[in-house]
Coordinates of C-alpha atoms in Angstrom, one line a residue:
M1128 CA 0.0 0.0 0.0
K1129 CA 1.3 3.5 -0.8
F1130 CA 1.6 6.1 1.9
K1131 CA 1.7 9.3 -0.2
R1132 CA -1.6 10.5 1.4
A1133 CA -0.3 9.9 4.9
L1134 CA 2.9 11.9 4.1
I1135 CA 0.9 14.8 2.7
W1136 CA -1.2 14.8 5.9
L1137 CA 1.9 14.9 8.1
V1138 CA 3.2 17.9 6.1
V1139 CA -0.2 19.6 6.4
I1140 CA -0.4 19.1 10.1
S1141 CA 3.1 20.4 10.6
F1142 CA 2.4 23.5 8.5
F1143 CA -1.0 23.9 10.2
T1144 CA 0.5 23.7 13.6
S1145 CA 3.2 26.2 12.7
S1146 CA 0.7 28.7 11.4
L1147 CA -1.2 28.5 14.6
L1148 CA 1.8 28.9 16.8
F1149 CA 3.6 31.6 14.9
G1150 CA 0.7 33.6 13.5
G1151 CA 1.0 32.5 9.8
N1152 CA -2.2 32.7 7.7
A1153 CA -1.6 30.3 4.8
L1154 CA -4.1 27.8 6.1
V1155 CA -6.0 29.8 8.7
N1156 CA -9.0 31.7 7.4
A1157 CA -10.8 34.5 9.1
A1158 CA -13.8 32.9 10.9
E1159 CA -17.1 34.7 11.3
I1160 CA -17.7 32.6 14.5
D1161 CA -15.3 30.6 16.6
S1162 CA -17.5 29.3 19.3
I1163 CA -20.9 27.6 19.6
P1164 CA -23.8 29.9 20.6
N1165 CA -25.1 29.6 24.2
T1166 CA -22.1 27.5 25.5
T1167 CA -19.4 28.1 28.0
R1168 CA -16.0 26.5 27.4
N1169 CA -12.4 26.7 28.8
I1170 CA -9.6 26.4 26.3
K1171 CA -6.7 24.7 28.1
D1172 CA -3.9 22.2 27.6
Y1173 CA -4.4 18.5 28.6
D1174 CA -4.2 17.7 32.3
N1175 CA -5.8 15.2 34.6
S1176 CA -9.0 17.3 34.9
Y1177 CA -9.8 16.0 31.4
L1178 CA -10.5 12.6 33.0
S1179 CA -13.6 14.1 34.7
V1180 CA -17.1 13.2 33.4
T1181 CA -18.1 15.9 30.9
G1182 CA -21.0 16.8 28.7
Y1183 CA -24.6 15.7 29.3
A1184 CA -23.7 12.6 31.4
S1185 CA -22.2 15.0 34.0
L1186 CA -25.8 15.9 35.0
G1187 CA -26.6 12.4 36.3
V1188 CA -23.7 9.9 36.8
N1189 CA -22.1 9.4 40.1
D1190 CA -18.8 8.6 41.8
R1191 CA -18.7 5.0 43.1
S1192 CA -15.2 5.0 44.6
H1193 CA -16.7 4.6 48.1
Y1194 CA -17.8 1.0 47.1
I1195 CA -14.1 -0.2 47.2
D1196 CA -13.7 -3.0 49.8
T1197 CA -17.5 -3.4 50.2
S1198 CA -19.8 -6.2 49.2
Y1199 CA -21.1 -3.9 46.4
Y1200 CA -17.8 -4.3 44.6
R1201 CA -17.4 -7.4 42.4
Q1202 CA -14.3 -8.5 40.5
V1203 CA -15.0 -11.0 37.7
K1204 CA -12.7 -13.3 35.9
T1205 CA -15.1 -15.6 34.1
E1206 CA -18.1 -15.2 31.9
R1207 CA -20.5 -16.7 34.5
E1208 CA -19.1 -14.5 37.2
F1209 CA -19.9 -11.5 35.0
L1210 CA -23.5 -12.7 34.3
Q1211 CA -24.0 -13.3 38.1
A1212 CA -22.7 -9.7 38.8
I1213 CA -25.2 -8.3 36.2
L1214 CA -28.0 -10.3 37.8
D1215 CA -27.0 -9.0 41.3
A1216 CA -26.8 -5.4 39.9
G1217 CA -30.5 -5.8 39.0
N1218 CA -31.4 -6.3 42.7
G1219 CA -29.1 -3.6 43.9
S1220 CA -26.5 -5.7 45.6
V1221 CA -23.7 -4.9 43.1
K1222 CA -22.7 -1.4 42.1
V1223 CA -19.3 -2.0 40.6
I1224 CA -18.1 -4.7 38.3
E1225 CA -14.4 -4.9 37.6
V1226 CA -13.6 -7.0 34.5
A1227 CA -10.2 -8.6 35.4
K1228 CA -9.9 -11.1 32.5
D1229 CA -11.0 -11.1 28.8
L1230 CA -14.5 -12.4 28.4
N1231 CA -16.2 -14.1 25.4
L1232 CA -19.9 -13.6 25.9
G1233 CA -20.9 -15.2 22.5
W1234 CA -24.0 -17.4 22.9
K1235 CA -22.3 -20.7 21.8
A1236 CA -19.2 -19.9 23.8
L1237 CA -21.3 -19.5 26.9
N1238 CA -23.1 -22.8 26.4
L1239 CA -25.5 -22.2 29.2
S1240 CA -27.4 -25.0 30.6
S1241 CA -31.2 -24.8 30.6
E1242 CA -31.2 -23.8 34.2
E1243 CA -28.6 -21.2 33.6
A1244 CA -30.5 -19.8 30.7
K1245 CA -33.5 -19.3 33.0
K1246 CA -31.4 -17.8 35.7
Y1247 CA -29.7 -15.4 33.3
R1248 CA -32.7 -14.6 31.2
F1249 CA -31.3 -11.2 30.4
I1250 CA -28.9 -12.7 27.9
R1251 CA -30.0 -14.5 24.7
K1252 CA -28.9 -15.6 21.4
Y1253 CA -28.6 -12.9 18.7
R1254 CA -29.9 -13.9 15.3
D1255 CA -27.5 -15.3 12.8
P1256 CA -26.6 -13.5 9.5
M1257 CA -29.2 -14.0 6.8
N1258 CA -26.5 -15.4 4.4
G1259 CA -24.7 -17.5 6.9
F1260 CA -21.4 -17.0 8.7
T1261 CA -18.2 -15.9 6.9
N1262 CA -16.2 -15.5 10.1
P1263 CA -15.3 -19.0 11.6
T1264 CA -14.5 -17.4 15.0
L1265 CA -18.0 -16.0 15.3
A1266 CA -19.6 -19.1 13.9
S1267 CA -18.0 -21.1 16.7
S1268 CA -18.6 -18.5 19.5
G1269 CA -22.0 -17.1 18.4
V1270 CA -23.3 -13.7 19.3
S1271 CA -25.4 -12.6 22.3
Q1272 CA -27.7 -9.7 23.3
L1273 CA -27.3 -8.8 26.9
D1274 CA -30.0 -6.6 28.5
I1275 CA -29.2 -4.4 31.5
N1276 CA -32.5 -3.8 33.2
N1277 CA -33.8 -2.2 36.4
V1278 CA -30.3 -0.9 37.4
D1279 CA -29.9 2.4 39.1
G1280 CA -26.2 3.1 39.5
L1281 CA -23.6 0.7 38.1
T1282 CA -20.0 1.0 36.9
I1283 CA -18.4 -1.6 34.7
F1284 CA -14.7 -1.1 34.1
S1285 CA -11.4 -2.8 33.7
K1286 CA -8.1 -1.7 35.3
K1287 CA -6.1 -3.0 32.3
G1288 CA -8.4 -2.5 29.3
K1289 CA -9.7 -6.1 29.0
T1290 CA -11.8 -7.3 26.1
I1291 CA -15.4 -8.2 25.9
R1292 CA -16.3 -10.2 22.8
S1293 CA -19.4 -11.1 20.8
A1294 CA -22.1 -9.4 22.8
E1295 CA -24.4 -6.4 22.4
F1296 CA -25.0 -4.5 25.6
K1297 CA -28.6 -3.1 25.6
L1298 CA -29.2 -0.5 28.3
Q1299 CA -32.9 -0.6 28.7
N1300 CA -35.3 2.3 29.7
S1301 CA -35.5 1.0 33.3
T1302 CA -31.8 1.7 33.7
N1303 CA -30.2 4.9 35.0
D1304 CA -26.7 6.1 35.9
I1305 CA -24.5 3.7 34.0
V1306 CA -20.7 4.1 33.6
I1307 CA -18.6 1.9 31.2
R1308 CA -14.9 2.6 31.3
N1309 CA -11.6 1.2 29.9
L1310 CA -12.9 -1.8 28.0
Y1311 CA -12.2 -3.1 24.5
F1312 CA -15.3 -4.3 22.6
D1313 CA -14.7 -6.7 19.7
G1314 CA -16.0 -9.8 18.0
M1315 CA -19.1 -8.4 16.2
W1316 CA -18.0 -8.3 12.5
Q1317 CA -17.8 -10.5 9.5
W1318 CA -17.3 -10.0 5.8
D1319 CA -20.7 -9.2 4.1
D1320 CA -20.3 -10.4 0.6
T1321 CA -23.3 -8.5 -0.6
G1322 CA -21.5 -5.2 0.3
K1323 CA -24.8 -3.8 1.8
H1324 CA -24.2 -4.2 5.6
K1325 CA -27.8 -5.4 5.9
E1326 CA -27.3 -9.0 6.9
V1327 CA -27.5 -8.6 10.7
G1328 CA -27.8 -5.8 13.3
W1329 CA -24.9 -6.6 15.6
T1330 CA -24.0 -3.4 17.6
F1331 CA -21.7 -3.1 20.6
I1332 CA -23.9 -0.9 22.8
K1333 CA -27.5 0.2 22.4
V1334 CA -28.7 2.9 24.8
N1335 CA -32.4 1.8 24.5
G1336 CA -34.1 4.4 26.6
A1337 CA -31.6 4.5 29.4
N1338 CA -30.7 7.8 31.1
N1339 CA -27.4 9.2 32.4
V1340 CA -24.8 7.0 30.6
W1341 CA -21.1 7.7 30.5
I1342 CA -18.9 5.5 28.1
D1343 CA -15.3 6.5 28.6
H1344 CA -11.8 5.4 27.5
C1345 CA -13.1 2.4 25.6
K1346 CA -12.1 1.0 22.2
F1347 CA -14.6 -0.3 19.6
S1348 CA -13.3 -2.2 16.6
I1349 CA -15.8 -2.7 13.7
A1350 CA -19.3 -4.3 13.8
A1351 CA -22.0 -5.4 11.5
D1352 CA -24.3 -2.4 12.2
G1353 CA -23.8 0.5 14.6
L1354 CA -21.0 0.9 17.2
I1355 CA -22.9 2.8 19.9
D1356 CA -26.6 3.7 19.1
T1357 CA -29.3 5.5 21.0
E1358 CA -32.9 4.5 20.7
N1359 CA -36.3 5.2 22.3
G1360 CA -35.5 8.5 23.9
G1361 CA -32.2 7.8 25.8
S1362 CA -30.9 11.0 27.3
N1363 CA -27.9 12.6 29.1
I1364 CA -25.3 10.4 27.3
T1365 CA -21.6 11.2 27.0
I1366 CA -19.1 9.1 25.0
S1367 CA -15.6 10.4 25.7
W1368 CA -11.9 9.5 25.2
S1369 CA -12.9 6.5 23.1
E1370 CA -11.5 5.0 19.9
F1371 CA -13.7 3.8 17.1
G1372 CA -12.7 1.8 14.0
L1373 CA -9.4 0.4 12.7
P1374 CA -6.6 1.6 10.4
A1375 CA -6.3 -0.2 7.0
N1376 CA -3.8 -3.0 7.5
E1377 CA -2.7 -5.7 5.0
N1378 CA -1.4 -7.9 7.8
P1379 CA -4.0 -7.8 10.6
P1380 CA -3.5 -10.2 13.6
E1381 CA -4.4 -13.8 12.7
D1382 CA -7.0 -14.0 15.5
S1383 CA -8.8 -10.8 14.3
D1384 CA -12.2 -10.9 12.7
I1385 CA -10.8 -9.4 9.5
Y1386 CA -8.1 -12.0 9.1
Q1387 CA -10.5 -14.9 9.9
S1388 CA -13.2 -13.7 7.5
I1389 CA -10.9 -13.0 4.6
Q1390 CA -9.1 -16.3 5.0
Y1391 CA -12.5 -18.0 4.9
M1392 CA -13.5 -16.0 1.7
E1393 CA -10.2 -16.8 0.1
G1394 CA -10.9 -20.5 0.6
K1395 CA -14.2 -20.1 -1.1
Y1396 CA -12.6 -18.2 -3.9
A1397 CA -9.8 -20.8 -4.4
S1398 CA -12.5 -23.6 -4.5
N1399 CA -14.5 -21.8 -7.2
E1400 CA -17.5 -21.5 -4.8
L1401 CA -18.1 -17.8 -5.6
N1402 CA -19.8 -16.2 -8.6
S1403 CA -20.2 -12.7 -10.1
D1404 CA -22.7 -11.8 -7.3
S1405 CA -19.9 -12.0 -4.8
V1406 CA -18.0 -8.8 -3.9
Y1407 CA -15.0 -10.8 -2.9
Y1408 CA -15.0 -12.7 -6.2
N1409 CA -15.1 -9.5 -8.2
M1410 CA -12.3 -7.9 -6.3
R1411 CA -10.0 -10.9 -6.5
N1412 CA -10.9 -11.6 -10.1
G1413 CA -10.2 -8.0 -10.9
G1414 CA -6.6 -8.2 -9.5
A1415 CA -6.9 -7.3 -5.8
T1416 CA -4.9 -9.5 -3.4
K1417 CA -6.4 -10.9 -0.3
E1418 CA -4.1 -8.7 1.7
Q1419 CA -5.4 -5.6 0.0
I1420 CA -8.9 -6.7 0.7
M1421 CA -8.0 -7.1 4.4
A1422 CA -6.9 -3.5 4.4
Y1423 CA -10.2 -2.4 2.7
A1424 CA -12.2 -4.4 5.2
A1425 CA -11.0 -2.2 8.1
Y1426 CA -13.9 0.2 7.6
H1427 CA -17.1 0.7 9.6
S1428 CA -20.1 2.1 7.9
K1429 CA -22.5 3.4 10.7
V1430 CA -21.2 4.7 14.0
H1431 CA -23.8 6.6 16.2
L1432 CA -27.4 6.3 15.2
S1433 CA -29.4 8.5 17.7
G1434 CA -33.2 8.1 17.2
S1435 CA -34.3 4.7 16.0
G1436 CA -37.1 5.9 13.7
D1437 CA -39.0 8.9 12.5
K1438 CA -42.2 7.8 14.2
D1439 CA -40.6 8.0 17.7
Y1440 CA -41.8 11.6 18.0
M1441 CA -44.3 10.5 20.6
N1442 CA -43.9 9.2 24.1
Y1443 CA -42.3 5.7 24.1
V1444 CA -44.3 3.1 26.1
S1445 CA -42.6 -0.2 26.7
S1446 CA -44.4 -3.5 26.8
S1447 CA -44.3 -3.3 30.7
G1448 CA -46.0 0.0 30.6
N1449 CA -43.0 2.2 31.5
E1450 CA -43.3 5.5 29.7
I1451 CA -40.4 7.6 28.3
K1452 CA -41.5 11.1 27.6
D1453 CA -41.1 12.7 24.1
G1454 CA -39.2 10.0 22.3
N1455 CA -36.5 11.4 20.1
Q1456 CA -36.9 14.9 21.4
R1457 CA -35.3 13.8 24.6
I1458 CA -32.0 12.7 23.1
R1459 CA -29.0 14.6 24.6
L1460 CA -25.7 13.3 23.3
T1461 CA -22.1 14.5 23.9
L1462 CA -19.2 13.2 21.9
A1463 CA -15.9 14.4 23.5
Y1464 CA -12.3 13.7 22.8
N1465 CA -13.0 10.7 20.6
R1466 CA -10.9 9.3 17.7
Y1467 CA -12.6 7.8 14.7
T1468 CA -10.6 5.8 12.0
N1469 CA -12.0 4.7 8.7
I1470 CA -15.7 5.3 9.4
G1471 CA -18.5 6.0 6.9
Q1472 CA -21.3 8.1 8.5
R1473 CA -23.4 9.0 11.5
I1474 CA -20.9 10.9 13.7
P1475 CA -23.5 11.4 14.9
M1476 CA -26.9 11.1 13.1
I1477 CA -29.6 12.5 15.4
R1478 CA -33.4 12.7 14.9
Q1479 CA -35.0 15.7 16.7
G1480 CA -32.6 15.6 19.7
T1481 CA -29.4 17.5 20.5
G1482 CA -25.8 16.6 19.9
H1483 CA -22.7 18.4 21.2
M1484 CA -19.3 17.3 19.8
Y1485 CA -15.9 18.7 20.7
N1486 CA -12.2 17.8 20.3
C1487 CA -12.9 14.8 18.1
Y1488 CA -10.5 13.5 15.4
L1489 CA -11.8 11.8 12.3
D1490 CA -9.4 10.2 9.9
N1491 CA -10.3 8.1 6.8
S1492 CA -7.0 8.4 5.1
T1493 CA -5.8 4.8 5.1
H1494 CA -9.1 3.6 3.7
Y1495 CA -8.8 6.1 0.8
D1496 CA -5.3 4.9 0.2
V1497 CA -6.7 1.5 -0.6
L1498 CA -9.5 2.9 -2.8
E1499 CA -7.1 5.1 -4.7
N1500 CA -4.4 2.5 -5.3
V1501 CA -6.3 -0.8 -6.0
S1502 CA -8.5 -0.4 -9.0
A1503 CA -10.5 -3.6 -8.5
I1504 CA -11.4 -2.5 -4.9
A1505 CA -12.3 1.0 -6.2
E1506 CA -14.6 -0.6 -8.8
F1507 CA -16.4 -3.2 -6.7
G1508 CA -16.1 -1.8 -3.2
T1509 CA -19.2 -0.2 -1.8
D1510 CA -17.6 1.3 1.3
T1511 CA -16.9 4.8 0.0
L1512 CA -19.0 7.1 2.2
S1513 CA -17.1 9.6 4.3
R1514 CA -19.5 11.7 6.4
A1515 CA -20.0 13.1 9.9
L1516 CA -22.7 15.4 11.3
N1517 CA -26.3 14.5 10.2
A1518 CA -29.1 16.4 12.0
R1519 CA -32.6 15.2 10.9
N1520 CA -36.2 16.0 11.8
G1521 CA -35.4 19.2 13.6
A1522 CA -32.3 18.1 15.5
S1523 CA -29.3 20.3 16.4
I1524 CA -25.7 19.1 16.2
A1525 CA -22.7 21.4 16.9
A1526 CA -19.0 20.4 16.7
D1527 CA -16.3 22.5 18.4
T1528 CA -12.5 22.4 17.7
C1529 CA -12.4 19.1 15.8
V1530 CA -10.1 17.8 13.1
F1531 CA -11.4 16.1 9.9
H1532 CA -9.0 14.2 7.7
D1533 CA -10.3 12.8 4.4
I1534 CA -13.9 13.3 5.5
N1535 CA -15.5 14.4 2.3
E1536 CA -18.9 15.4 3.7
P1537 CA -18.4 16.7 7.3
I1538 CA -22.0 17.8 7.3
T1539 CA -24.6 15.8 5.3
G1540 CA -28.3 16.2 4.7
S1541 CA -30.3 19.4 4.3
E1542 CA -31.2 22.6 6.2
I1543 CA -34.9 21.8 5.8
Q1544 CA -36.0 18.1 6.0
G1545 CA -38.3 18.4 3.0
L1546 CA -35.2 18.5 0.8
D1547 CA -33.8 15.2 2.3
T1548 CA -36.6 12.7 2.6
K1549 CA -35.4 9.9 0.4
N1550 CA -34.8 7.6 3.4
M1551 CA -38.1 8.3 5.0
D1552 CA -41.4 6.5 4.6
E1553 CA -43.8 8.7 2.6
Q1554 CA -46.1 9.5 5.6
W1555 CA -43.2 10.6 7.8
A1556 CA -41.5 12.5 4.9
E1557 CA -44.7 14.6 4.7
L1558 CA -45.0 15.1 8.5
F1559 CA -41.4 16.3 8.9
Q1560 CA -41.0 18.2 5.7
S1561 CA -41.0 21.6 7.4
A1562 CA -38.4 20.7 10.1
Y1563 CA -35.3 22.8 10.2
N1564 CA -32.1 20.8 10.8
R1565 CA -29.2 22.7 12.5
N1566 CA -25.6 21.7 12.0
L1567 CA -22.6 23.8 13.0
I1568 CA -18.8 23.2 13.0
V1569 CA -16.7 25.9 14.7
N1570 CA -12.9 26.4 15.2
S1571 CA -12.1 23.2 13.3
H1572 CA -9.7 22.0 10.6
I1573 CA -10.4 19.9 7.5
T1574 CA -8.3 18.5 4.8
N1575 CA -9.6 16.2 2.0
K1576 CA -9.6 15.8 -1.8
Y1577 CA -11.3 19.2 -2.1
G1578 CA -8.6 21.1 -0.2
T1579 CA -7.8 22.4 3.3
Y1580 CA -9.7 24.8 5.5
T1581 CA -9.7 26.1 9.0
G1582 CA -12.7 27.9 10.6
S1583 CA -16.4 27.5 10.9
S1584 CA -19.1 26.0 8.7
W1585 CA -20.9 29.4 8.8
D1586 CA -17.9 31.2 7.2
N1587 CA -18.4 32.8 3.8
N1588 CA -22.2 32.5 4.1
G1589 CA -21.9 28.7 4.5
E1590 CA -19.8 28.3 1.3
N1591 CA -16.8 26.3 2.5
L1592 CA -15.4 22.8 2.8
F1593 CA -17.4 21.9 5.9
N1594 CA -20.6 22.0 3.9
K1595 CA -19.8 19.8 0.8
G1596 CA -22.5 17.3 1.7
F1597 CA -25.1 19.7 2.9
T1598 CA -28.0 21.3 1.0
W1599 CA -29.1 24.7 2.1
Y1600 CA -32.7 25.9 1.8
D1601 CA -32.3 29.7 2.3
K1602 CA -29.4 29.6 4.8
S1603 CA -31.8 31.0 7.4
T1604 CA -30.1 28.9 10.1
I1605 CA -26.8 30.7 9.8
G1606 CA -26.5 32.7 13.0
N1607 CA -29.9 31.5 14.1
W1608 CA -29.0 28.7 16.5
A1609 CA -31.5 26.6 18.4
W1610 CA -30.2 23.9 20.7
S1611 CA -33.5 21.9 20.5
S1612 CA -36.9 21.7 18.9
H1613 CA -40.4 20.6 19.9
I1614 CA -43.3 19.4 17.8
V1615 CA -46.3 21.5 18.8
G1616 CA -49.0 19.4 20.3
S1617 CA -47.0 16.1 20.2
E1618 CA -48.1 15.4 23.8
N1619 CA -51.6 14.8 22.6
M1620 CA -50.8 12.9 19.4
S1621 CA -51.1 9.2 18.9
K1622 CA -48.2 7.2 17.5
M1623 CA -50.7 4.6 16.2
N1624 CA -52.8 7.2 14.5
P1625 CA -50.5 10.1 13.6
P1626 CA -51.7 13.3 12.0
T1627 CA -51.8 14.0 8.3
E1628 CA -50.8 17.6 8.3
P1629 CA -47.1 18.5 8.5
F1630 CA -45.7 19.1 12.0
T1631 CA -45.3 22.6 13.3
F1632 CA -42.1 23.2 15.4
E1633 CA -41.1 25.3 18.3
Y1634 CA -37.3 26.1 18.4
N1635 CA -35.5 26.8 21.6
Y1636 CA -33.3 29.8 20.6
Y1637 CA -32.5 30.8 24.1
E1638 CA -31.6 27.4 25.5
E1639 CA -28.0 27.1 26.9
I1640 CA -25.9 24.0 27.2
P1641 CA -26.2 23.1 30.9
Y1642 CA -22.5 22.5 31.6
T1643 CA -19.1 24.0 31.1
Y1644 CA -16.6 22.0 29.1
N1645 CA -12.9 22.0 28.5
V1646 CA -11.4 22.2 25.0
L1647 CA -7.9 21.4 23.8
P1648 CA -6.3 23.9 21.5
L1649 CA -6.9 22.9 17.9
N1650 CA -3.2 22.3 17.2
S1651 CA -3.0 19.7 19.9
V1652 CA -6.1 17.7 19.2
V1653 CA -4.5 15.0 17.0
S1654 CA -1.5 14.4 19.2
T1655 CA -3.4 14.3 22.5
L1656 CA -6.1 12.0 21.2
T1657 CA -3.6 9.7 19.7
N1658 CA -1.9 9.4 23.1
Y1659 CA -4.9 9.2 25.3
A1660 CA -8.1 8.1 23.5
G1661 CA -9.0 4.4 23.8
A1662 CA -8.8 1.5 26.2
N1663 CA -5.7 1.0 28.3
K1664 CA -4.3 4.4 27.5
V1665 CA -4.5 5.8 31.0
N1666 CA -3.1 3.9 34.0
M1667 CA -5.3 4.4 37.1
S1668 CA -6.1 2.4 40.3
P1669 CA -9.6 1.0 40.7
I1670 CA -10.5 3.8 42.9
G1671 CA -9.4 6.1 40.1
W1672 CA -11.7 4.5 37.5
L1673 CA -14.6 4.8 39.8
K1674 CA -14.3 8.5 40.3
T1675 CA -16.1 11.2 38.1
D1676 CA -14.1 14.3 39.2
Y1677 CA -10.3 14.6 38.7
T1678 CA -9.8 18.3 39.5
T1679 CA -6.8 18.9 41.8
K1680 CA -8.6 18.7 45.1
N1681 CA -10.1 15.3 44.2
R1682 CA -7.2 13.4 42.5
T1683 CA -5.1 12.1 45.3
D1684 CA -3.6 8.7 44.7
I1685 CA -5.7 7.8 41.7
I1686 CA -3.3 8.4 38.8
E1687 CA -0.7 5.6 38.8
Q1688 CA 2.8 6.3 37.5

């Protein structure tokens, strides 16, 4: 694989950093706005205070360091110990689960007896892919769905960044105050030979109506569907200091999902078991090597879906009668200090709710190296999207001091929903046609095939590189920021019998973000996130991982040297 693109990026970063430090203006453009309206931020260098809970989750997650050396603290080293701890968390007798060994929670790997299946009824077999398994490791381990129900206050963490494989965690609407830290999530991907990513819905974490969730210093490889999704009105969610996706690599580890899947497909190809309907066959037959296909496969299409469907405008009522007010309008999501590698879209995609993103680094360069240098992969590969912010149905998403590298559509969609209804059912396209979607990027840097730019998406009346994938209506949202919207009268509408006239919206122009946040200087985002975002990047004692505040007065003896 050629590395010309990566070398160019290093030169750009070096030049960009120098221009910021020494006042040069070759890459820095005069910005009309350099901060998000109705927010309060501190620009400061990285220190231990950045470990504190930030964003929306700061409104509702709690320190659990006082549970050290009590019966509420459970260290687990086996899969069954973990399941027992989750069971006990449901009755309130466990508040902390420390994962001390790697766990394979795949359904076949667990091999629960009938009595155990009844006891641990919150975990079940995930459905198999429609076209069968192409990953022998997953075929032997299976995949599970694990519900976390009726839990008010729980931290799941690892001191050493242990791995949890082959299970989707589903945080249900009866769950509140959940913290997940310093874990590596893997084992939810296989080669989809249709190229459509539609065979199965494996996702690492679904926040299915849960409130007050902090996912921090974790690593997520690639999965069949989403990485962390929010459904059914989940609210006050922060995902911070986490790493998503994989760099393109022609020689991945032999125990990785990519290596196992491509070796399997290569065997099918060598045995003439594939035909022209096969993406793998067409790539190999066109001249791509299996190693080049492995590098191409290190791509994840959909990252953060927030709002499971357009019809969730109404109160969500579970089968048990629990009611979640306002559905998608409740979504409050913060993405802070995260690193994304070779991703396609939905960073984030939000329906009706609110997204706040800061100090994130998105880099698709190694995937584009493969597409540009291997003609057969460029011709037959379907993984070509490179998008980020996508506000729909009256949502608002703002990004502050982020870096976008080879992201061709930093903002996608339309200012007015009526210009972007191709993925909506006809009825809902009609109802939401008048919704205004608000997207904003400030104080950020982008470099891609179109060029390089530093500034805001509102610069030059919205005509700049940040808006390549965005369709304006009349640009009325420039300078007219609203953090959230509300469908007038939705409280009295029936989801089963929705209205026929288009929704009328109220926009909250005076709403302020209810927290203050820290922002790294733009020229240190890439280096700082490279060093500290992900699992096992920070060394802390268990008491350290259970804290939520790391300001000077609260950090004694928690950061290990």
